[in-house]
Amino acid sequence: MINYLYQEQNWQSQLSDLITDPLELLETLQLSPDQLLSGAILASEQFKLRVPRAFVEKMIIGDALDPLLLQVLPHHLELNDHPEFITDPLGEEQANQQPGVLHKYKSRFLLTLTGACAVHCRYCFRRHFPYQENLPKNEDWINIRNYIESQPEVNEVILSGGDPLTLSNRKLKLWLERLESVPQIKFLRIHSRVPIVIPNRVDEELVSLLKNSRLRIILVVHSNHAAELDDFTCAKLATLVQNQITVLNQSVLLNGVNNSAQVLVDLSYRLFEASVMPYYLHVLDKVKGAQHFDLASNEIDEIYKEVLASLPGYLVPKLVREIAGEKNKTPLFGVSTF
Ligand code: SF4
């Protein structure tokens, strides 16, 4: 839309040149500053606006209701209190075994190597997570290794948010080699929104690193709307698949963004064009500040039934909710089940 400069610019410079000022974002999109109702700036101070220019270029100029914009623009309703919306809806602080290690599920655990994300999604369930107290230092590797070896059922490590693909290839390589050195680890899953918001993150070095690992690599990207997947982004995702990396997508069902069966159907087809398989459609986690993205269970039920009726089974993402303390995500098949 604006121009395609970002296709030429390396990902590191894009990551160091994010839009962090809500007024600049509105000006770029030729929207009035009045879009920011009183309170939105305070909301932005509590959870800073961060958005790459490459992602902004996918938004429609002059559209205050653009579904990509709504995911990142601070909203005054974030300041409202609601008893069901809390700072740690998934009880992750209790699952935190040691710095960087979140062990919630039997065969796999989460390793958070950074608290940084390229984009701040306003609905993020980790928006209040105390990353700085939980990041592993170099010398913690030995404890992490000991922890893995004390859990013989663990065969998979998940690098998750903060976003692991904000790390340099050098640092990723270091952690990849560490994990490869533990024989019981067979799979490495990387959860990242960076290939969607800065597609140039998929550079040759990263592809080569992942392709040549002894671990089976599964990259789970996070896209909520087909408008996030322009041809350039799709080509980058397809490159990963062509290099034997499994690429899946997870989405969050969000009021105002993708609460329509047609939007979700279009997203699944667009992902498939990019060789990416739809994986999960998450019901919103009830995190403080994200109340305005929530949907009534009967609306969710109606949307999902229509998605089921419209798509071939292999393109239907599983509708799930994460419940604190449960040993797996809870599948939701109808209004009576949630
Ligand atoms: S990229 Fe992921 S971890 Fe980061 S803010 Fe968005 S949803 Fe949260």
mmCIF file of C-alpha atoms and ligand atoms in Angstrom:
data_model
loop_
_atom_site.group_PDB
_atom_site.id
_atom_site.type_symbol
_atom_site.label_atom_id
_atom_site.label_comp_id
_atom_site.label_asym_id
_atom_site.label_seq_id
_atom_site.Cartn_x
_atom_site.Cartn_y
_atom_site.Cartn_z
ATOM 1 C CA MET A 1 0.000 0.000 0.000
ATOM 2 C CA ILE A 2 2.349 2.847 1.088
ATOM 3 C CA ASN A 3 5.477 1.485 -0.610
ATOM 4 C CA TYR A 4 7.480 -1.689 -0.439
ATOM 5 C CA LEU A 5 10.725 -0.419 1.013
ATOM 6 C CA TYR A 6 10.649 -3.064 3.706
ATOM 7 C CA GLN A 7 11.265 -5.805 1.174
ATOM 8 C CA GLU A 8 14.754 -4.398 0.640
ATOM 9 C CA GLN A 9 15.642 -3.578 4.226
ATOM 10 C CA ASN A 10 17.306 -6.152 6.452
ATOM 11 C CA TRP A 11 15.334 -7.376 9.428
ATOM 12 C CA GLN A 12 17.721 -6.022 12.038
ATOM 13 C CA SER A 13 17.263 -2.439 10.902
ATOM 14 C CA GLN A 14 13.499 -2.944 10.703
ATOM 15 C CA LEU A 15 13.516 -4.268 14.252
ATOM 16 C CA SER A 16 15.429 -1.236 15.486
ATOM 17 C CA ASP A 17 13.068 1.182 13.738
ATOM 18 C CA LEU A 18 9.652 0.198 15.084
ATOM 19 C CA ILE A 19 6.797 2.650 15.444
ATOM 20 C CA THR A 20 6.288 3.178 19.182
ATOM 21 C CA ASP A 21 4.328 6.421 19.193
ATOM 22 C CA PRO A 22 0.541 6.031 18.676
ATOM 23 C CA LEU A 23 0.338 9.496 17.098
ATOM 24 C CA GLU A 24 3.013 8.602 14.546
ATOM 25 C CA LEU A 25 1.116 5.421 13.702
ATOM 26 C CA LEU A 26 -2.096 7.371 13.111
ATOM 27 C CA GLU A 27 -0.293 10.009 11.071
ATOM 28 C CA THR A 28 1.321 7.318 8.886
ATOM 29 C CA LEU A 29 -2.139 5.930 8.188
ATOM 30 C CA GLN A 30 -3.568 9.419 7.627
ATOM 31 C CA LEU A 31 -5.930 9.006 10.552
ATOM 32 C CA SER A 32 -6.967 11.729 12.951
ATOM 33 C CA PRO A 33 -5.304 11.816 16.391
ATOM 34 C CA ASP A 34 -8.879 11.925 17.733
ATOM 35 C CA GLN A 35 -8.916 8.150 17.187
ATOM 36 C CA LEU A 36 -7.060 7.947 20.479
ATOM 37 C CA LEU A 37 -9.730 8.505 23.062
ATOM 38 C CA SER A 38 -8.631 9.709 26.455
ATOM 39 C CA GLY A 39 -6.878 6.840 28.228
ATOM 40 C CA ALA A 40 -5.319 5.280 25.131
ATOM 41 C CA ILE A 41 -2.008 7.056 25.716
ATOM 42 C CA LEU A 42 -1.961 5.821 29.317
ATOM 43 C CA ALA A 43 -2.748 2.302 28.014
ATOM 44 C CA SER A 44 0.238 2.687 25.723
ATOM 45 C CA GLU A 45 2.460 3.629 28.642
ATOM 46 C CA GLN A 46 1.391 0.491 30.512
ATOM 47 C CA PHE A 47 1.979 -1.810 27.511
ATOM 48 C CA LYS A 48 4.005 0.073 24.978
ATOM 49 C CA LEU A 49 2.958 0.319 21.362
ATOM 50 C CA ARG A 50 5.449 -1.565 19.168
ATOM 51 C CA VAL A 51 4.793 -2.239 15.528
ATOM 52 C CA PRO A 52 7.145 -2.802 12.582
ATOM 53 C CA ARG A 53 6.706 -0.539 9.579
ATOM 54 C CA ALA A 54 6.464 -3.619 7.337
ATOM 55 C CA PHE A 55 3.288 -4.585 9.209
ATOM 56 C CA VAL A 56 1.906 -1.043 9.048
ATOM 57 C CA GLU A 57 2.382 -1.146 5.274
ATOM 58 C CA LYS A 58 -0.195 -3.937 5.152
ATOM 59 C CA MET A 59 -2.828 -1.712 6.784
ATOM 60 C CA ILE A 60 -5.300 0.322 4.749
ATOM 61 C CA ILE A 61 -4.676 4.062 4.783
ATOM 62 C CA GLY A 62 -7.563 6.002 6.273
ATOM 63 C CA ASP A 63 -9.331 2.954 7.738
ATOM 64 C CA ALA A 64 -9.701 3.384 11.486
ATOM 65 C CA LEU A 65 -11.204 -0.105 11.725
ATOM 66 C CA ASP A 66 -8.452 -1.868 9.824
ATOM 67 C CA PRO A 67 -8.195 -5.341 11.444
ATOM 68 C CA LEU A 68 -4.390 -5.157 11.594
ATOM 69 C CA LEU A 69 -4.445 -1.715 13.176
ATOM 70 C CA LEU A 70 -6.935 -2.812 15.839
ATOM 71 C CA GLN A 71 -4.505 -5.515 16.986
ATOM 72 C CA VAL A 72 -1.769 -3.012 17.830
ATOM 73 C CA LEU A 73 -3.349 0.379 18.562
ATOM 74 C CA PRO A 74 -3.695 1.082 22.310
ATOM 75 C CA HIS A 75 -7.341 1.445 23.334
ATOM 76 C CA HIS A 76 -8.808 3.354 26.263
ATOM 77 C CA LEU A 77 -10.928 0.305 27.201
ATOM 78 C CA GLU A 78 -7.699 -1.498 28.193
ATOM 79 C CA LEU A 79 -7.786 0.503 31.415
ATOM 80 C CA ASN A 80 -11.176 -0.863 32.485
ATOM 81 C CA ASP A 81 -11.209 -3.404 35.295
ATOM 82 C CA HIS A 82 -13.166 -6.610 34.904
ATOM 83 C CA PRO A 83 -13.145 -9.333 37.576
ATOM 84 C CA GLU A 84 -12.640 -12.150 35.046
ATOM 85 C CA PHE A 85 -9.705 -10.485 33.287
ATOM 86 C CA ILE A 86 -6.516 -10.876 35.290
ATOM 87 C CA THR A 87 -2.772 -10.383 34.872
ATOM 88 C CA ASP A 88 -1.798 -14.085 34.693
ATOM 89 C CA PRO A 89 -4.845 -15.894 33.226
ATOM 90 C CA LEU A 90 -2.918 -19.099 32.484
ATOM 91 C CA GLY A 91 -1.204 -19.383 35.875
ATOM 92 C CA GLU A 92 2.200 -19.352 34.200
ATOM 93 C CA GLU A 93 4.049 -17.889 37.137
ATOM 94 C CA GLN A 94 3.368 -21.136 39.033
ATOM 95 C CA ALA A 95 4.600 -23.232 36.093
ATOM 96 C CA ASN A 96 7.899 -21.365 36.040
ATOM 97 C CA GLN A 97 10.395 -24.044 37.171
ATOM 98 C CA GLN A 98 13.512 -21.918 36.916
ATOM 99 C CA PRO A 99 14.601 -18.888 34.883
ATOM 100 C CA GLY A 100 13.383 -19.358 31.304
ATOM 101 C CA VAL A 101 11.658 -22.707 31.880
ATOM 102 C CA LEU A 102 7.856 -22.963 31.893
ATOM 103 C CA HIS A 103 6.792 -26.575 32.226
ATOM 104 C CA LYS A 104 3.039 -27.016 31.820
ATOM 105 C CA TYR A 105 2.699 -30.076 29.587
ATOM 106 C CA LYS A 106 4.035 -33.627 29.845
ATOM 107 C CA SER A 107 6.283 -34.124 26.817
ATOM 108 C CA ARG A 108 7.338 -30.546 26.195
ATOM 109 C CA PHE A 109 8.262 -27.359 27.953
ATOM 110 C CA LEU A 110 8.636 -23.721 27.066
ATOM 111 C CA LEU A 111 11.953 -21.976 27.027
ATOM 112 C CA THR A 112 11.738 -18.188 26.993
ATOM 113 C CA LEU A 113 15.045 -16.743 25.866
ATOM 114 C CA THR A 114 13.900 -13.159 25.465
ATOM 115 C CA GLY A 115 11.146 -10.903 26.709
ATOM 116 C CA ALA A 116 11.216 -8.839 23.534
ATOM 117 C CA CYS A 117 8.667 -8.969 20.739
ATOM 118 C CA ALA A 118 8.732 -7.208 17.378
ATOM 119 C CA VAL A 119 5.084 -6.292 17.797
ATOM 120 C CA HIS A 120 2.966 -5.761 20.888
ATOM 121 C CA CYS A 121 -0.378 -7.450 20.341
ATOM 122 C CA ARG A 122 -2.878 -5.733 22.618
ATOM 123 C CA TYR A 123 -4.588 -9.051 23.445
ATOM 124 C CA CYS A 124 -1.369 -10.861 24.428
ATOM 125 C CA PHE A 125 -1.862 -13.132 27.450
ATOM 126 C CA ARG A 126 1.748 -12.494 28.458
ATOM 127 C CA ARG A 127 1.446 -8.711 28.422
ATOM 128 C CA HIS A 128 2.011 -8.618 32.200
ATOM 129 C CA PHE A 129 4.531 -11.476 32.413
ATOM 130 C CA PRO A 130 7.646 -10.518 34.428
ATOM 131 C CA TYR A 131 10.135 -11.554 31.747
ATOM 132 C CA GLN A 132 13.069 -9.672 33.173
ATOM 133 C CA GLU A 133 13.035 -11.856 36.306
ATOM 134 C CA ASN A 134 12.757 -15.028 34.257
ATOM 135 C CA LEU A 135 15.272 -14.917 31.457
ATOM 136 C CA PRO A 136 18.014 -17.544 31.613
ATOM 137 C CA LYS A 137 21.600 -16.361 31.680
ATOM 138 C CA ASN A 138 24.375 -18.205 29.891
ATOM 139 C CA GLU A 139 25.401 -19.969 33.061
ATOM 140 C CA ASP A 140 21.826 -21.260 33.588
ATOM 141 C CA TRP A 141 22.191 -23.709 30.674
ATOM 142 C CA ILE A 142 23.690 -26.384 32.883
ATOM 143 C CA ASN A 143 20.651 -26.208 35.204
ATOM 144 C CA ILE A 144 18.276 -26.297 32.240
ATOM 145 C CA ARG A 145 20.074 -29.347 30.885
ATOM 146 C CA ASN A 146 19.888 -31.043 34.266
ATOM 147 C CA TYR A 147 16.203 -30.203 34.427
ATOM 148 C CA ILE A 148 15.551 -31.757 30.994
ATOM 149 C CA GLU A 149 17.434 -34.899 31.998
ATOM 150 C CA SER A 150 15.376 -35.160 35.167
ATOM 151 C CA GLN A 151 12.205 -35.266 32.988
ATOM 152 C CA PRO A 152 12.575 -38.345 30.759
ATOM 153 C CA GLU A 153 9.168 -37.793 29.110
ATOM 154 C CA VAL A 154 10.267 -34.475 27.620
ATOM 155 C CA ASN A 155 11.164 -34.807 23.932
ATOM 156 C CA GLU A 156 10.310 -31.330 22.688
ATOM 157 C CA VAL A 157 11.337 -27.793 23.588
ATOM 158 C CA ILE A 158 9.216 -24.825 22.606
ATOM 159 C CA LEU A 159 10.867 -21.445 22.167
ATOM 160 C CA SER A 160 8.093 -19.006 22.867
ATOM 161 C CA GLY A 161 7.155 -15.394 23.628
ATOM 162 C CA GLY A 162 8.846 -13.004 24.046
ATOM 163 C CA ASP A 163 9.491 -13.749 20.448
ATOM 164 C CA PRO A 164 12.517 -16.034 19.871
ATOM 165 C CA LEU A 165 13.002 -14.753 16.311
ATOM 166 C CA THR A 166 13.918 -11.324 17.660
ATOM 167 C CA LEU A 167 17.182 -13.009 18.723
ATOM 168 C CA SER A 168 20.183 -12.900 16.432
ATOM 169 C CA ASN A 169 20.988 -15.964 14.340
ATOM 170 C CA ARG A 170 24.202 -16.291 16.376
ATOM 171 C CA LYS A 171 22.285 -16.576 19.636
ATOM 172 C CA LEU A 172 19.696 -18.922 18.143
ATOM 173 C CA LYS A 173 22.502 -21.132 16.873
ATOM 174 C CA LEU A 174 24.042 -21.287 20.328
ATOM 175 C CA TRP A 175 20.759 -22.466 21.894
ATOM 176 C CA LEU A 176 20.024 -24.817 19.029
ATOM 177 C CA GLU A 177 23.405 -26.488 19.531
ATOM 178 C CA ARG A 178 22.817 -26.751 23.242
ATOM 179 C CA LEU A 179 19.456 -28.424 22.725
ATOM 180 C CA GLU A 180 20.826 -30.691 19.981
ATOM 181 C CA SER A 181 23.396 -31.951 22.487
ATOM 182 C CA VAL A 182 20.647 -33.479 24.659
ATOM 183 C CA PRO A 183 19.816 -36.854 23.073
ATOM 184 C CA GLN A 184 16.250 -37.078 24.415
ATOM 185 C CA ILE A 185 15.210 -33.843 22.612
ATOM 186 C CA LYS A 186 13.812 -34.722 19.192
ATOM 187 C CA PHE A 187 11.678 -31.708 18.303
ATOM 188 C CA LEU A 188 12.136 -27.981 18.506
ATOM 189 C CA ARG A 189 9.099 -25.794 18.165
ATOM 190 C CA ILE A 190 9.486 -22.068 17.577
ATOM 191 C CA HIS A 191 6.505 -19.822 18.207
ATOM 192 C CA SER A 192 6.947 -16.529 16.420
ATOM 193 C CA ARG A 193 5.013 -13.652 14.939
ATOM 194 C CA VAL A 194 8.140 -12.094 13.401
ATOM 195 C CA PRO A 195 7.876 -13.792 9.956
ATOM 196 C CA ILE A 196 4.420 -12.177 9.654
ATOM 197 C CA VAL A 197 5.347 -8.678 10.839
ATOM 198 C CA ILE A 198 8.924 -8.560 9.465
ATOM 199 C CA PRO A 199 9.023 -11.187 6.691
ATOM 200 C CA ASN A 200 12.695 -10.461 5.987
ATOM 201 C CA ARG A 201 13.482 -12.228 9.279
ATOM 202 C CA VAL A 202 13.355 -15.367 7.142
ATOM 203 C CA ASP A 203 16.871 -14.824 5.813
ATOM 204 C CA GLU A 204 19.205 -17.387 4.270
ATOM 205 C CA GLU A 205 21.168 -17.837 7.467
ATOM 206 C CA LEU A 206 18.044 -18.647 9.482
ATOM 207 C CA VAL A 207 16.742 -21.079 6.870
ATOM 208 C CA SER A 208 20.088 -22.834 6.760
ATOM 209 C CA LEU A 209 20.313 -23.008 10.543
ATOM 210 C CA LEU A 210 16.900 -24.600 10.873
ATOM 211 C CA LYS A 211 17.250 -26.855 7.860
ATOM 212 C CA ASN A 212 20.541 -28.332 9.037
ATOM 213 C CA SER A 213 19.556 -29.005 12.623
ATOM 214 C CA ARG A 214 19.351 -32.607 13.791
ATOM 215 C CA LEU A 215 16.110 -31.594 15.517
ATOM 216 C CA ARG A 216 12.817 -31.688 13.677
ATOM 217 C CA ILE A 217 11.838 -28.028 13.507
ATOM 218 C CA ILE A 218 8.244 -26.848 13.708
ATOM 219 C CA LEU A 219 7.696 -23.127 13.248
ATOM 220 C CA VAL A 220 4.323 -21.934 14.529
ATOM 221 C CA VAL A 221 3.597 -18.484 13.157
ATOM 222 C CA HIS A 222 0.790 -16.269 14.365
ATOM 223 C CA SER A 223 -1.499 -14.634 11.848
ATOM 224 C CA ASN A 224 -5.058 -13.551 12.527
ATOM 225 C CA HIS A 225 -6.189 -12.172 9.182
ATOM 226 C CA ALA A 226 -5.447 -12.841 5.505
ATOM 227 C CA ALA A 227 -4.488 -9.178 5.030
ATOM 228 C CA GLU A 228 -1.318 -9.955 7.039
ATOM 229 C CA LEU A 229 -0.251 -12.380 4.327
ATOM 230 C CA ASP A 230 0.795 -10.407 1.276
ATOM 231 C CA ASP A 231 2.652 -12.165 -1.554
ATOM 232 C CA PHE A 232 6.058 -11.286 -0.114
ATOM 233 C CA THR A 233 5.207 -12.763 3.300
ATOM 234 C CA CYS A 234 3.708 -15.878 1.703
ATOM 235 C CA ALA A 235 6.835 -16.417 -0.400
ATOM 236 C CA LYS A 236 9.010 -16.267 2.738
ATOM 237 C CA LEU A 237 6.809 -18.790 4.530
ATOM 238 C CA ALA A 238 6.817 -21.079 1.517
ATOM 239 C CA THR A 239 10.644 -20.938 1.459
ATOM 240 C CA LEU A 240 10.725 -22.408 4.943
ATOM 241 C CA VAL A 241 8.444 -25.256 3.932
ATOM 242 C CA GLN A 242 10.528 -25.919 0.808
ATOM 243 C CA ASN A 243 13.466 -26.373 3.186
ATOM 244 C CA GLN A 244 11.769 -29.134 5.196
ATOM 245 C CA ILE A 245 10.613 -26.923 8.039
ATOM 246 C CA THR A 246 7.066 -27.622 9.140
ATOM 247 C CA VAL A 247 5.140 -24.350 9.338
ATOM 248 C CA LEU A 248 1.814 -24.108 11.182
ATOM 249 C CA ASN A 249 -0.322 -21.116 12.076
ATOM 250 C CA GLN A 250 -2.172 -20.201 15.219
ATOM 251 C CA SER A 251 -4.716 -17.412 15.485
ATOM 252 C CA VAL A 252 -6.691 -15.778 18.240
ATOM 253 C CA LEU A 253 -10.383 -15.105 17.730
ATOM 254 C CA LEU A 254 -10.738 -11.361 18.279
ATOM 255 C CA ASN A 255 -13.729 -9.081 18.295
ATOM 256 C CA GLY A 256 -13.414 -6.526 15.495
ATOM 257 C CA VAL A 257 -10.497 -8.339 13.860
ATOM 258 C CA ASN A 258 -11.576 -11.785 12.696
ATOM 259 C CA ASN A 259 -14.950 -12.544 14.309
ATOM 260 C CA SER A 260 -16.433 -13.634 11.002
ATOM 261 C CA ALA A 261 -16.491 -17.067 9.415
ATOM 262 C CA GLN A 262 -15.622 -15.581 6.025
ATOM 263 C CA VAL A 263 -12.509 -13.850 7.409
ATOM 264 C CA LEU A 264 -11.352 -17.128 8.965
ATOM 265 C CA VAL A 265 -12.082 -19.102 5.800
ATOM 266 C CA ASP A 266 -10.084 -16.582 3.744
ATOM 267 C CA LEU A 267 -7.242 -16.832 6.252
ATOM 268 C CA SER A 268 -7.092 -20.634 6.004
ATOM 269 C CA TYR A 269 -7.031 -20.582 2.212
ATOM 270 C CA ARG A 270 -4.376 -17.875 2.165
ATOM 271 C CA LEU A 271 -2.207 -19.825 4.603
ATOM 272 C CA PHE A 272 -2.545 -22.891 2.443
ATOM 273 C CA GLU A 273 -1.407 -20.893 -0.585
ATOM 274 C CA ALA A 274 1.730 -20.148 1.427
ATOM 275 C CA SER A 275 2.104 -23.885 2.289
ATOM 276 C CA VAL A 276 1.221 -23.201 5.936
ATOM 277 C CA MET A 277 -1.293 -25.404 7.739
ATOM 278 C CA PRO A 278 -3.892 -23.852 10.068
ATOM 279 C CA TYR A 279 -3.304 -25.290 13.541
ATOM 280 C CA TYR A 280 -5.114 -23.554 16.411
ATOM 281 C CA LEU A 281 -7.843 -20.965 16.682
ATOM 282 C CA HIS A 282 -7.597 -19.778 20.273
ATOM 283 C CA VAL A 283 -10.453 -18.335 22.234
ATOM 284 C CA LEU A 284 -9.161 -15.151 23.900
ATOM 285 C CA ASP A 285 -7.295 -15.682 27.161
ATOM 286 C CA LYS A 286 -8.859 -13.457 29.771
ATOM 287 C CA VAL A 287 -5.938 -11.161 30.351
ATOM 288 C CA LYS A 288 -6.380 -7.766 31.964
ATOM 289 C CA GLY A 289 -6.550 -5.093 29.272
ATOM 290 C CA ALA A 290 -7.967 -7.292 26.501
ATOM 291 C CA GLN A 291 -11.645 -7.290 27.494
ATOM 292 C CA HIS A 292 -12.733 -5.414 24.379
ATOM 293 C CA PHE A 293 -11.536 -8.290 22.148
ATOM 294 C CA ASP A 294 -13.750 -10.839 23.918
ATOM 295 C CA LEU A 295 -16.695 -12.584 22.249
ATOM 296 C CA ALA A 296 -19.788 -14.258 23.658
ATOM 297 C CA SER A 297 -19.665 -18.053 23.566
ATOM 298 C CA ASN A 298 -22.758 -18.284 21.320
ATOM 299 C CA GLU A 299 -21.081 -16.005 18.757
ATOM 300 C CA ILE A 300 -17.933 -18.161 18.841
ATOM 301 C CA ASP A 301 -20.057 -21.255 18.390
ATOM 302 C CA GLU A 302 -21.896 -19.832 15.373
ATOM 303 C CA ILE A 303 -18.715 -18.633 13.684
ATOM 304 C CA TYR A 304 -16.946 -21.942 14.175
ATOM 305 C CA LYS A 305 -19.881 -24.018 12.909
ATOM 306 C CA GLU A 306 -19.863 -21.941 9.737
ATOM 307 C CA VAL A 307 -16.093 -22.365 9.378
ATOM 308 C CA LEU A 308 -16.528 -26.139 9.751
ATOM 309 C CA ALA A 309 -19.224 -26.141 7.094
ATOM 310 C CA SER A 310 -17.188 -24.002 4.685
ATOM 311 C CA LEU A 311 -13.699 -25.513 4.722
ATOM 312 C CA PRO A 312 -12.286 -28.941 3.973
ATOM 313 C CA GLY A 313 -11.333 -30.595 7.263
ATOM 314 C CA TYR A 314 -7.591 -30.211 6.686
ATOM 315 C CA LEU A 315 -7.935 -26.423 6.622
ATOM 316 C CA VAL A 316 -10.006 -26.103 9.808
ATOM 317 C CA PRO A 317 -7.922 -24.868 12.754
ATOM 318 C CA LYS A 318 -8.755 -26.561 16.079
ATOM 319 C CA LEU A 319 -10.819 -24.268 18.270
ATOM 320 C CA VAL A 320 -9.228 -24.373 21.725
ATOM 321 C CA ARG A 321 -9.112 -22.645 25.049
ATOM 322 C CA GLU A 322 -6.191 -22.798 27.438
ATOM 323 C CA ILE A 323 -7.242 -23.392 31.016
ATOM 324 C CA ALA A 324 -4.770 -22.720 33.818
ATOM 325 C CA GLY A 325 -3.477 -25.956 35.336
ATOM 326 C CA GLU A 326 -4.813 -28.256 32.559
ATOM 327 C CA LYS A 327 -2.341 -30.694 30.991
ATOM 328 C CA ASN A 328 -3.309 -29.763 27.442
ATOM 329 C CA LYS A 329 -5.311 -27.156 25.568
ATOM 330 C CA THR A 330 -9.048 -27.793 25.817
ATOM 331 C CA PRO A 331 -10.750 -28.441 22.461
ATOM 332 C CA LEU A 332 -14.099 -26.657 22.056
ATOM 333 C CA PHE A 333 -16.623 -28.157 19.677
ATOM 334 C CA GLY A 334 -19.865 -26.398 20.538
ATOM 335 C CA VAL A 335 -21.355 -23.884 22.877
ATOM 336 C CA SER A 336 -22.299 -26.606 25.372
ATOM 337 C CA THR A 337 -18.632 -27.502 25.831
ATOM 338 C CA PHE A 338 -17.440 -24.075 26.960
HETATM 339 S S1 SF4 B 1 4.148 -11.515 19.412
HETATM 340 FE FE1 SF4 B 1 3.224 -13.114 20.682
HETATM 341 S S2 SF4 B 1 4.224 -12.894 22.703
HETATM 342 FE FE2 SF4 B 1 4.608 -10.995 21.524
HETATM 343 S S3 SF4 B 1 2.969 -9.585 22.114
HETATM 344 FE FE3 SF4 B 1 2.269 -10.649 20.259
HETATM 345 S S4 SF4 B 1 1.125 -12.407 21.050
HETATM 346 FE FE4 SF4 B 1 2.366 -11.643 22.738
#
